[in-house]
Tab-separated table of C-alpha atoms (C1' of nucleotides) in Angstrom:
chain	number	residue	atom	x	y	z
A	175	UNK	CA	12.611	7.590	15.062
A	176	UNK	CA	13.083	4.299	16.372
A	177	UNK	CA	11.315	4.216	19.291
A	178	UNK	CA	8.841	6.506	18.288
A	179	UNK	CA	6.665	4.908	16.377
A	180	UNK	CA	6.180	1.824	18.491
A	181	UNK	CA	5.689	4.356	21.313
A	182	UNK	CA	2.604	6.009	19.061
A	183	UNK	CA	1.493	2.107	18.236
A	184	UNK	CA	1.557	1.198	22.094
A	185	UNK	CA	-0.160	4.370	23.355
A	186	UNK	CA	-3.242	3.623	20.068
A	187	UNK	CA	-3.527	-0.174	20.872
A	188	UNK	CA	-4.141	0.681	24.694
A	189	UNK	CA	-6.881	3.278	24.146
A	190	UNK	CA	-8.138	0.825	21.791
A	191	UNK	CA	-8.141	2.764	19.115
A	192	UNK	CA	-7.526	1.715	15.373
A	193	UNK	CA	-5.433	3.872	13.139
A	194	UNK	CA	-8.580	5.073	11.265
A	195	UNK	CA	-10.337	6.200	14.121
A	196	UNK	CA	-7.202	7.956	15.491
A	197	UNK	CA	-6.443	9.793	12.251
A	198	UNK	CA	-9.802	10.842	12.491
A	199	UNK	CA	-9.347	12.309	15.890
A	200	UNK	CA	-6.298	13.773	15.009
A	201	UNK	CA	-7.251	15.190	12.103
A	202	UNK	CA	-4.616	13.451	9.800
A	203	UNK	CA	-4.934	10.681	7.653
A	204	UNK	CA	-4.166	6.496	8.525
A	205	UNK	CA	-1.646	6.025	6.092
A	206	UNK	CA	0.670	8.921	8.173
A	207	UNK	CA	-0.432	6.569	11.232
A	208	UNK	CA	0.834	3.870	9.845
A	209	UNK	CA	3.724	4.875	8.131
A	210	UNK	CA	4.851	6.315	11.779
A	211	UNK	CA	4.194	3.220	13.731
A	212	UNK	CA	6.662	1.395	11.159
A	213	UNK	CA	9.092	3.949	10.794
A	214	UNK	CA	9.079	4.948	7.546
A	215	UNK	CA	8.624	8.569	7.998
A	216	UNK	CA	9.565	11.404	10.206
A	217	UNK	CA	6.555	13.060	11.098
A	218	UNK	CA	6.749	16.914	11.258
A	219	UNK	CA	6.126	18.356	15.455
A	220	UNK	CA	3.054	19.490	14.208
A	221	UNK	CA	1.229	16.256	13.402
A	222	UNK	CA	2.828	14.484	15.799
A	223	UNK	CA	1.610	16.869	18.027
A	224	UNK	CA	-2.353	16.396	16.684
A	225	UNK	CA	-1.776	12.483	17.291
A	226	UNK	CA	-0.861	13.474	20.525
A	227	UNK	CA	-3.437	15.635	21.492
A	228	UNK	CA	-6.172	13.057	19.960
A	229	UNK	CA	-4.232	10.315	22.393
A	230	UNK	CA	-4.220	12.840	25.443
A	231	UNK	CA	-0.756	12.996	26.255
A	232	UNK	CA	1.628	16.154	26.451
A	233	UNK	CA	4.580	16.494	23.928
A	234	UNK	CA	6.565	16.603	27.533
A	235	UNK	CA	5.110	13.508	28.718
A	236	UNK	CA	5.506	12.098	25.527
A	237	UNK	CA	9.265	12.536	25.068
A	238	UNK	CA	9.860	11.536	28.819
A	239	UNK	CA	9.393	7.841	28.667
A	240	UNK	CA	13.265	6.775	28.152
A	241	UNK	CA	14.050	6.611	32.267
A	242	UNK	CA	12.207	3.711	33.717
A	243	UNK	CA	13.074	2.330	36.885
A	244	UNK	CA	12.474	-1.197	36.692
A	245	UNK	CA	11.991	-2.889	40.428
A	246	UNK	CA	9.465	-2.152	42.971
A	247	UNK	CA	10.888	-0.997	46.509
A	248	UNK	CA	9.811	-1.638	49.824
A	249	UNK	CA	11.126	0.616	52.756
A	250	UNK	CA	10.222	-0.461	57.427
A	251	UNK	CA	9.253	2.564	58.805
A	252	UNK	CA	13.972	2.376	60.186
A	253	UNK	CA	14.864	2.107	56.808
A	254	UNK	CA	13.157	5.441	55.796
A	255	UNK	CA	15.713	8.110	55.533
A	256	UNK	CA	16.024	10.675	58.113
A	257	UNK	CA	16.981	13.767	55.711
A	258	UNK	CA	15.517	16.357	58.260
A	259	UNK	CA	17.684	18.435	60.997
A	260	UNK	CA	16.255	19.805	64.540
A	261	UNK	CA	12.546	20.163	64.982
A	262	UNK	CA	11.368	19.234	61.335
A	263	UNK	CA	11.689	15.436	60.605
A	264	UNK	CA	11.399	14.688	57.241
A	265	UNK	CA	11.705	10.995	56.221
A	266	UNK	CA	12.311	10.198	52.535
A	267	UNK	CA	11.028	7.078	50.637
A	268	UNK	CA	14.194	6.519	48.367
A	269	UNK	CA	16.056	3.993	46.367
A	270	UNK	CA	19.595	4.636	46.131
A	271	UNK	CA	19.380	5.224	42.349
A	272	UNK	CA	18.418	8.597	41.168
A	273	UNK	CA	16.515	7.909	38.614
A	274	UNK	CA	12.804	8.273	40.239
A	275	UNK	CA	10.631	10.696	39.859
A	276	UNK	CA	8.367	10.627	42.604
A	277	UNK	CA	9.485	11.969	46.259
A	278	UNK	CA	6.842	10.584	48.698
A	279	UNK	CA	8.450	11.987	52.459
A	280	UNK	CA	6.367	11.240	55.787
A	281	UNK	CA	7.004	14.320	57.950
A	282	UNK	CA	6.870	15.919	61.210
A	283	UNK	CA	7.081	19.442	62.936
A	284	UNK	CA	7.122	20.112	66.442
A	285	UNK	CA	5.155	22.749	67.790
A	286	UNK	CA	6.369	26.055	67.181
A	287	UNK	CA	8.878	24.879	63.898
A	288	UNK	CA	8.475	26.656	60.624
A	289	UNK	CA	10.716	26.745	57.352
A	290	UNK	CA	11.337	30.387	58.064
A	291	UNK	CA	10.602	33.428	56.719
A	292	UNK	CA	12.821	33.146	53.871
A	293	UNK	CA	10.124	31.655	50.929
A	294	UNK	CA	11.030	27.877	49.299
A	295	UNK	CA	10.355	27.937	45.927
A	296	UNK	CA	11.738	25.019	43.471
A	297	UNK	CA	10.904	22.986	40.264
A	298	UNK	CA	8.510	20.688	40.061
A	299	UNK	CA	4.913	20.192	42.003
A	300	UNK	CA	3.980	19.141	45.149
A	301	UNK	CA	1.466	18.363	47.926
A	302	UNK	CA	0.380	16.647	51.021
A	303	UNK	CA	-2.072	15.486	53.498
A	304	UNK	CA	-2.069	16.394	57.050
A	305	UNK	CA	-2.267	13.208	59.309
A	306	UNK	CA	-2.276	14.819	62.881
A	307	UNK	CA	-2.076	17.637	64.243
A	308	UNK	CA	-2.581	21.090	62.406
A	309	UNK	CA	-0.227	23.390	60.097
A	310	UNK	CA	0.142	26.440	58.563
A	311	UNK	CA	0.551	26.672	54.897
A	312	UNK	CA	1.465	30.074	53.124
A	313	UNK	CA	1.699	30.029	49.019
A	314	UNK	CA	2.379	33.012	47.123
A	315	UNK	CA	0.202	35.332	49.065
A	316	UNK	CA	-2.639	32.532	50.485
A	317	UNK	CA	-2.510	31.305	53.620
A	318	UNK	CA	-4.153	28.448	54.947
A	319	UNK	CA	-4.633	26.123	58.298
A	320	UNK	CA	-5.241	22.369	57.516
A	321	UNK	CA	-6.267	20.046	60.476
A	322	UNK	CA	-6.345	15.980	60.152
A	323	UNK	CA	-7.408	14.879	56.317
A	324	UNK	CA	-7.062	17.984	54.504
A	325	UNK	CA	-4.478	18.451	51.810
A	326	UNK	CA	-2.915	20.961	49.443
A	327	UNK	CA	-1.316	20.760	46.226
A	328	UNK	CA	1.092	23.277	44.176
A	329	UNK	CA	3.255	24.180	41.587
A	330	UNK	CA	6.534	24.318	43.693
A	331	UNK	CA	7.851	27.714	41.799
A	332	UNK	CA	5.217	29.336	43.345
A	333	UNK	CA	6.789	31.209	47.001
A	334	UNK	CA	5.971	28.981	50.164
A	335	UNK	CA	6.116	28.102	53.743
A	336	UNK	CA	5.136	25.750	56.451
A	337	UNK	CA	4.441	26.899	59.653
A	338	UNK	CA	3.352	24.974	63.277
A	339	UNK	CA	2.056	27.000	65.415
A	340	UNK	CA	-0.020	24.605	67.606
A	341	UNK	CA	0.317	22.776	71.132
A	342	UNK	CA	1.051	19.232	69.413
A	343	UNK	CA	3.060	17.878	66.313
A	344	UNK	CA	1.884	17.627	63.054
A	345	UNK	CA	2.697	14.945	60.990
A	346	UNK	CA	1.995	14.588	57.503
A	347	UNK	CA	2.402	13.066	54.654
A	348	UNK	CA	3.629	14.698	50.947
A	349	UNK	CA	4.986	13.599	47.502
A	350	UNK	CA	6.589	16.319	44.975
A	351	UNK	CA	7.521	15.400	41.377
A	352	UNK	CA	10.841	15.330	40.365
A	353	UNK	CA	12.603	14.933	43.197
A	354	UNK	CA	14.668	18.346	44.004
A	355	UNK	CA	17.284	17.612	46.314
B	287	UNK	CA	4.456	26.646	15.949
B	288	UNK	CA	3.865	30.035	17.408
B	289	UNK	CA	5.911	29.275	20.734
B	290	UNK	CA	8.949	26.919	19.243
B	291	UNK	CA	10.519	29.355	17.368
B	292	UNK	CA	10.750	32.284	19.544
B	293	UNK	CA	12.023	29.272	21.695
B	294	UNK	CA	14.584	27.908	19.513
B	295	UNK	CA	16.100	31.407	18.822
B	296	UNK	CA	15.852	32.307	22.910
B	297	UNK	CA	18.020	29.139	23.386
B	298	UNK	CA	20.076	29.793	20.155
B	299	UNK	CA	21.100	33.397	21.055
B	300	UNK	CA	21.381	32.397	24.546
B	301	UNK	CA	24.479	30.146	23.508
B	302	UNK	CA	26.185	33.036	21.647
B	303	UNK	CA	25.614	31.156	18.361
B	304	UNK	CA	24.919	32.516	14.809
B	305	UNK	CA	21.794	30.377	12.674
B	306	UNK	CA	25.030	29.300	10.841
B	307	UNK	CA	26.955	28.097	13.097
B	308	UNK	CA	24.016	26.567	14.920
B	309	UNK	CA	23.460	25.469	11.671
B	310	UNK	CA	26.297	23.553	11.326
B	311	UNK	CA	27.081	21.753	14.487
B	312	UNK	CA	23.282	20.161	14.291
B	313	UNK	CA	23.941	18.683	10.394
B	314	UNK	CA	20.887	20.995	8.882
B	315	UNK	CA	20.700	24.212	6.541
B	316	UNK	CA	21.160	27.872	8.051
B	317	UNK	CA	17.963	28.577	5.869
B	318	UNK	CA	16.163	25.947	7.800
B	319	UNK	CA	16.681	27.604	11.393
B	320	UNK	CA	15.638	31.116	9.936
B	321	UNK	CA	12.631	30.080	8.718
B	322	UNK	CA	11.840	27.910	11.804
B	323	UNK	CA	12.705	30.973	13.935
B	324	UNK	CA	10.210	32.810	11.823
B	325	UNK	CA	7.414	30.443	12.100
B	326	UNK	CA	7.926	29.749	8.345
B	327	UNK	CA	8.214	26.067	9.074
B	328	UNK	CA	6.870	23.182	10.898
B	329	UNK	CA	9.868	20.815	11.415
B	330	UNK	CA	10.252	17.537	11.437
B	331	UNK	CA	11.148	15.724	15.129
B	332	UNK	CA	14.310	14.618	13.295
B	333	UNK	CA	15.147	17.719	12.431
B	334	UNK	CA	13.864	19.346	15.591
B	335	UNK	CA	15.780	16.410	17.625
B	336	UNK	CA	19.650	17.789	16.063
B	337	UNK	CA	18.561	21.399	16.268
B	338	UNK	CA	17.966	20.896	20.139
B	339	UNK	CA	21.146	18.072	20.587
B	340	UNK	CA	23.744	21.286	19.282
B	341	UNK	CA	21.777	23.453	21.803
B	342	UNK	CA	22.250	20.456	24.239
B	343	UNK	CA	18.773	19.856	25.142
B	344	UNK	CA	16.745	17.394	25.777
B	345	UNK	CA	13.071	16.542	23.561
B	346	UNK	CA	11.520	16.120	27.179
B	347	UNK	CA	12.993	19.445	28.394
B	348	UNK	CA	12.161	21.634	25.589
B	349	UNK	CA	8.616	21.134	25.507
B	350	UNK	CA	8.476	20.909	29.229
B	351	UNK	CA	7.942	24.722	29.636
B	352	UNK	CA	4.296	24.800	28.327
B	353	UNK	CA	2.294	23.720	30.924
B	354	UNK	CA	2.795	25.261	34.250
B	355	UNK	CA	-0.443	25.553	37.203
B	356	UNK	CA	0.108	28.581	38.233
B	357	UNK	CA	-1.982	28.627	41.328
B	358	UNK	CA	-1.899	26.642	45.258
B	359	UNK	CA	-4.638	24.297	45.640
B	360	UNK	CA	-6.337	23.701	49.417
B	361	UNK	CA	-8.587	20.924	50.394
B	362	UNK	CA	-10.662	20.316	53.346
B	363	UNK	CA	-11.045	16.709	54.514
B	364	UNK	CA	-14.842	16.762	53.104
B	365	UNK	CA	-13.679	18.321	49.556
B	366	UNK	CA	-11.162	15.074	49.150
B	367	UNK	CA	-13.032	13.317	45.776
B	368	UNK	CA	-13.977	9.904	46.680
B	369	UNK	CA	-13.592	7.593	43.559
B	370	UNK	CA	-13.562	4.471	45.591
B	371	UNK	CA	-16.640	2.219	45.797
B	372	UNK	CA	-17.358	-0.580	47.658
B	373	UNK	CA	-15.046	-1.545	50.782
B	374	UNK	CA	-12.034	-0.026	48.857
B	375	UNK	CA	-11.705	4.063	49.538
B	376	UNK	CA	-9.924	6.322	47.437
B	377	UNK	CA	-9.874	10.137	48.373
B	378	UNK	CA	-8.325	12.361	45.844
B	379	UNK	CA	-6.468	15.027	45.715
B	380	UNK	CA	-7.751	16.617	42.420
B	381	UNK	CA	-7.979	19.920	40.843
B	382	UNK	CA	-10.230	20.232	37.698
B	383	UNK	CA	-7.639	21.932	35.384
B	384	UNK	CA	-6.277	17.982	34.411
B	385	UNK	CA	-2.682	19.401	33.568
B	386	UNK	CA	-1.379	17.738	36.896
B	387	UNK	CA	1.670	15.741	37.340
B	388	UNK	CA	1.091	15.102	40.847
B	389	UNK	CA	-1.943	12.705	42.499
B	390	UNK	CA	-1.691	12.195	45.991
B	391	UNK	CA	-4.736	10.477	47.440
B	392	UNK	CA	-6.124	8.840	50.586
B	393	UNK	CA	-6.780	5.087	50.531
B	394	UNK	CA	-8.906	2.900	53.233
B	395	UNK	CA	-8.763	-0.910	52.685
B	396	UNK	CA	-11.594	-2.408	54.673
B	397	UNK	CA	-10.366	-5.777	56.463
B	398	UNK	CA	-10.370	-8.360	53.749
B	399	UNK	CA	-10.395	-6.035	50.810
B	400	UNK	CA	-8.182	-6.674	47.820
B	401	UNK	CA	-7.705	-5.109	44.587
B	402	UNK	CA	-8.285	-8.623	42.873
B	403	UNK	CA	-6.903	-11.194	41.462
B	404	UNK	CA	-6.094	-9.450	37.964
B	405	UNK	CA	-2.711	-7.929	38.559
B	406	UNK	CA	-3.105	-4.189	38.038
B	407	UNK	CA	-0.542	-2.904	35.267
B	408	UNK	CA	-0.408	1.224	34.053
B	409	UNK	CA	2.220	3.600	33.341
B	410	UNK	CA	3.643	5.864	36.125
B	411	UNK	CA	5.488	5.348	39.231
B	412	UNK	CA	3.998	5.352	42.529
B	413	UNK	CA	4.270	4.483	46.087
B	414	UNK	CA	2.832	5.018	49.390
B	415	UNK	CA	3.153	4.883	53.280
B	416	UNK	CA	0.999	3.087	55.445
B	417	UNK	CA	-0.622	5.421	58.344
B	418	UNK	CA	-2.102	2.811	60.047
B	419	UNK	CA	-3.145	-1.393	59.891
B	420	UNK	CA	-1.502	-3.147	57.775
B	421	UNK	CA	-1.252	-4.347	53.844
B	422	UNK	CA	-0.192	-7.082	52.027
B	423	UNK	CA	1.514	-5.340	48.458
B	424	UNK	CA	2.230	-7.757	45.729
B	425	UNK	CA	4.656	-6.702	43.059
B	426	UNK	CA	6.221	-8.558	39.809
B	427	UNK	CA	6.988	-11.968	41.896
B	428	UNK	CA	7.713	-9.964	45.331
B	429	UNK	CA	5.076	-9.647	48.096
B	430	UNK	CA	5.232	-8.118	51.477
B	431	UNK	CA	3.523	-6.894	54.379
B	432	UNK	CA	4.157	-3.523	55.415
B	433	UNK	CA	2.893	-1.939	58.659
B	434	UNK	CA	2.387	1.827	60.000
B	435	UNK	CA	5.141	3.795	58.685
B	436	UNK	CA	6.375	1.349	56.504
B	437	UNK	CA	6.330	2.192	52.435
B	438	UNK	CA	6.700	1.055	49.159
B	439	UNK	CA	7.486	2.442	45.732
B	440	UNK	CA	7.727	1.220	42.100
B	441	UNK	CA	6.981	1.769	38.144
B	442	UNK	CA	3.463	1.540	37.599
B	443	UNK	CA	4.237	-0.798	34.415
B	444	UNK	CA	5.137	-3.520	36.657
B	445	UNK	CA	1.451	-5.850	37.539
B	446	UNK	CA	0.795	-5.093	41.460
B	447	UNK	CA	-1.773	-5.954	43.848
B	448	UNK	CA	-2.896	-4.838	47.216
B	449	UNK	CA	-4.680	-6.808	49.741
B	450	UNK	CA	-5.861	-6.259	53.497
B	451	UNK	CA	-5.366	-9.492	55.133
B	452	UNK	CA	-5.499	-8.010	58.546
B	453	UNK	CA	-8.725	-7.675	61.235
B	454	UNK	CA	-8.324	-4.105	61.049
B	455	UNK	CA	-9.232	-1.414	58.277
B	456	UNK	CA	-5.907	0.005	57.056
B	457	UNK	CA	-4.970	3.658	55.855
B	458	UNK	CA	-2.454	4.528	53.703
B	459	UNK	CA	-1.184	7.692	51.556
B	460	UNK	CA	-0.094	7.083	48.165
B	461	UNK	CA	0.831	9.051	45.518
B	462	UNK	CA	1.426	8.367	41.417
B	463	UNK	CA	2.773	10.289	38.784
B	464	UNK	CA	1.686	10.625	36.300
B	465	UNK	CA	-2.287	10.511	37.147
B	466	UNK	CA	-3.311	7.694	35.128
B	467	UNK	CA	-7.722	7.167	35.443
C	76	DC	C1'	-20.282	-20.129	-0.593
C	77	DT	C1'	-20.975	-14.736	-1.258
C	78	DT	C1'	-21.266	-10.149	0.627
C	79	DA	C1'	-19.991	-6.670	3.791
C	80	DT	C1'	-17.115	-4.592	7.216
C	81	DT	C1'	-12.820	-3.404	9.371
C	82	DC	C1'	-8.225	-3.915	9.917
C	83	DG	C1'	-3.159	-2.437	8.595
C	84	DT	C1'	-0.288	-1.634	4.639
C	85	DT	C1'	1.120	0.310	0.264
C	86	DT	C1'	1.437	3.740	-3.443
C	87	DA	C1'	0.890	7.606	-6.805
C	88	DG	C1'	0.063	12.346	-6.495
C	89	DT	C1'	0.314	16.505	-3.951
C	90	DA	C1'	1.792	19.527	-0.303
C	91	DT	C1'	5.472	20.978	2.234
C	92	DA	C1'	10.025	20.684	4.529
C	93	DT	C1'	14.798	21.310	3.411
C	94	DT	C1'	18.703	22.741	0.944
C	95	DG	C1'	22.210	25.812	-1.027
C	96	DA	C1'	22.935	29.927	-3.203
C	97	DC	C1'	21.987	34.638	-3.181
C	98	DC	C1'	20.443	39.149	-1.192
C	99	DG	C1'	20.936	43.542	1.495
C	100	DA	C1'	22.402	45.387	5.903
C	101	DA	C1'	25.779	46.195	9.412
C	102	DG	C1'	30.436	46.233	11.187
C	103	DC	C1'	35.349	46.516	10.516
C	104	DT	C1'	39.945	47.618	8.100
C	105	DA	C1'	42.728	50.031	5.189
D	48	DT	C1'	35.843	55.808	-0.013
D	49	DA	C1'	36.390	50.634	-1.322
D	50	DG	C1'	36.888	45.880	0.106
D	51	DC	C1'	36.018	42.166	3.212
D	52	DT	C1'	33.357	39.532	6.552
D	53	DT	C1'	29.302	37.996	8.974
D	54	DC	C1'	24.788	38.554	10.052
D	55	DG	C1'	19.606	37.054	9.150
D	56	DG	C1'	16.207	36.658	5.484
D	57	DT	C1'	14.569	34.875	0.992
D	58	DC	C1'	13.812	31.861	-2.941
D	59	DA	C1'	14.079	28.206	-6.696
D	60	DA	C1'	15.183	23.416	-6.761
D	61	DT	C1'	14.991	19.182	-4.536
D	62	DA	C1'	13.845	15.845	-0.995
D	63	DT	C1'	10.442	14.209	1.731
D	64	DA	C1'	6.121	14.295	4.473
D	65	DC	C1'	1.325	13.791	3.744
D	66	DT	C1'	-3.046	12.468	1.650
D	67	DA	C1'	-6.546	9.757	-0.526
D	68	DA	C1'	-7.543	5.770	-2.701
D	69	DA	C1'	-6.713	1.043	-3.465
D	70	DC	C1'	-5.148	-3.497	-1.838
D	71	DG	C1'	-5.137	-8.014	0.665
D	72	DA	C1'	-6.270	-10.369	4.909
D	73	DA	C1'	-9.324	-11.433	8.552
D	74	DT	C1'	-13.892	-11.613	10.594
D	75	DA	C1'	-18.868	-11.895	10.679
D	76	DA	C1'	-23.575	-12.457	8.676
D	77	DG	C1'	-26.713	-14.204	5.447
DNA sequence: CTTATTCGTTTAGTATATTGACCGAAGCTA
DNA sequence: TAGCTTCGGTCAATATACTAAACGAATAAG
């Protein structure tokens, strides 16, 4: 209760919205606006989830704001950590701890390496962008070949696989949200 | 309303527990979990909040389930949205349905280029490697210069700034969760 | 100065969430 | 069979969320 209504107040004032012209977007009235932002009432999940909606934020997002990490990080290309075996490299941007979100990985397949036939599937989403080279890229039951630039993105339940089957390396880069170790 | 009672009694009966007894451990009335259950009701996040600590759940993890892409995403190198102007370019990742997590774009910082002066500030985390040149990244009271291969990541909240000092254009690949225009 | 507008807060009245007791059904024992 | 227990559903009474209108403060225009 605390914390959520100076979470509703902070989200209003930086859309620059007043509490009038929220309730009206929301389709409740000011004085449940206000009486949230000071904590004197526990709003019912349905009208908090109309102030939500009129602010354009999930109930998900909304309820996830409690682990911040609070210093920036700056990795050398050494410090990045090797977490891949064999042919695949995959180096990880990562603090030490666990409480980020974001996975950003720069990665690279020899020619001829593949995750196998064996389908990854996981929480969370991901994607990439190839830098060099070229790569296979099976999901569920597409399959695609991205050269230099071109990307994909996913939901990572969905069945995939990575596959080089060129002359040269591919290197690329990718990011996946949360991080699913 | 429809979807968080058939929920709540999923997770409920999932635990072996009677509307009683669930009743009881979270501090509210065995009425009040029938009638939720039945779509009767639209609690209150207070209530909702104890209901879902006895079933040892989180706020953010209940109402995570809603809002899953169900499909892979492929983008050619031309198909990458440019929302950059001027000597700054930003290539985007980007699927119309806005329910993603996930943006991973493309940036080119033209020698000389530099976000500005006003310290950028938003909610999120994100981070990036550098493909090729090199970048200055200011962050809170830290600044470095980071090279090919060389990365960064932090929360969005804290002000940043990015600046090509450099005679050559620099590339990078960021990504930021969540996407924040 | 007065008038008008917009802001956030407060409050009385109303709608609704919540409680606690009760109901019938189903299972179990003697 | 009767008697006991536990289940989920229901309902009148009560607590509380919600609304609509009013209030005071701040700002701007005339």
């Amino acid at each position: 209760m605390e914390q959520l209504g100076a979470t509703i107040r902070s989200l209003r004032t930086r859309s620059g919205l007043s509490q009038r012209a929220l309730a009206l977007e929301a389709g409740v009235s000011n004085g449940t606006i206000s009486l949230i932002e000071n904590h004197k009432l526990d709003p019912t999940v349905g009208q908090l989830k109309k102030i939500l909606t009129a602010l354009n934020i999930s109930m998900a997002d909304f309820f996830e704001s409690n682990n911040k990490p609070v210093e920036a990080h700056f990795f050398t290309a050494e410090e990045l950590v090797e977490i891949g075996r064999g042919e695949i490299s995959y180096k990880l941007i990562s603090r030490s701890g666990a409480d980020q979100k974001l996975q950003i990985m720069s990665e690279t397949y020899a020619p001829g390496t593949d995750t196998g036939p064996t389908l990854l599937s996981h929480d969370g989403e991901e994607g990439g962008i190839i830098v060099s080279g070229a790569l296979e890229v099976f999901v569920l039951n597409k399959k695609r070949t991205l050269g230099p630039g071109d990307a994909y993105q996913f939901p990572s339940h969905l069945p995939h696989r990575f596959r080089n089957t060129g002359t040269v390396e591919c290197r690329l880069i990718t990011a996946c949200t949360p991080p699913s170790i």
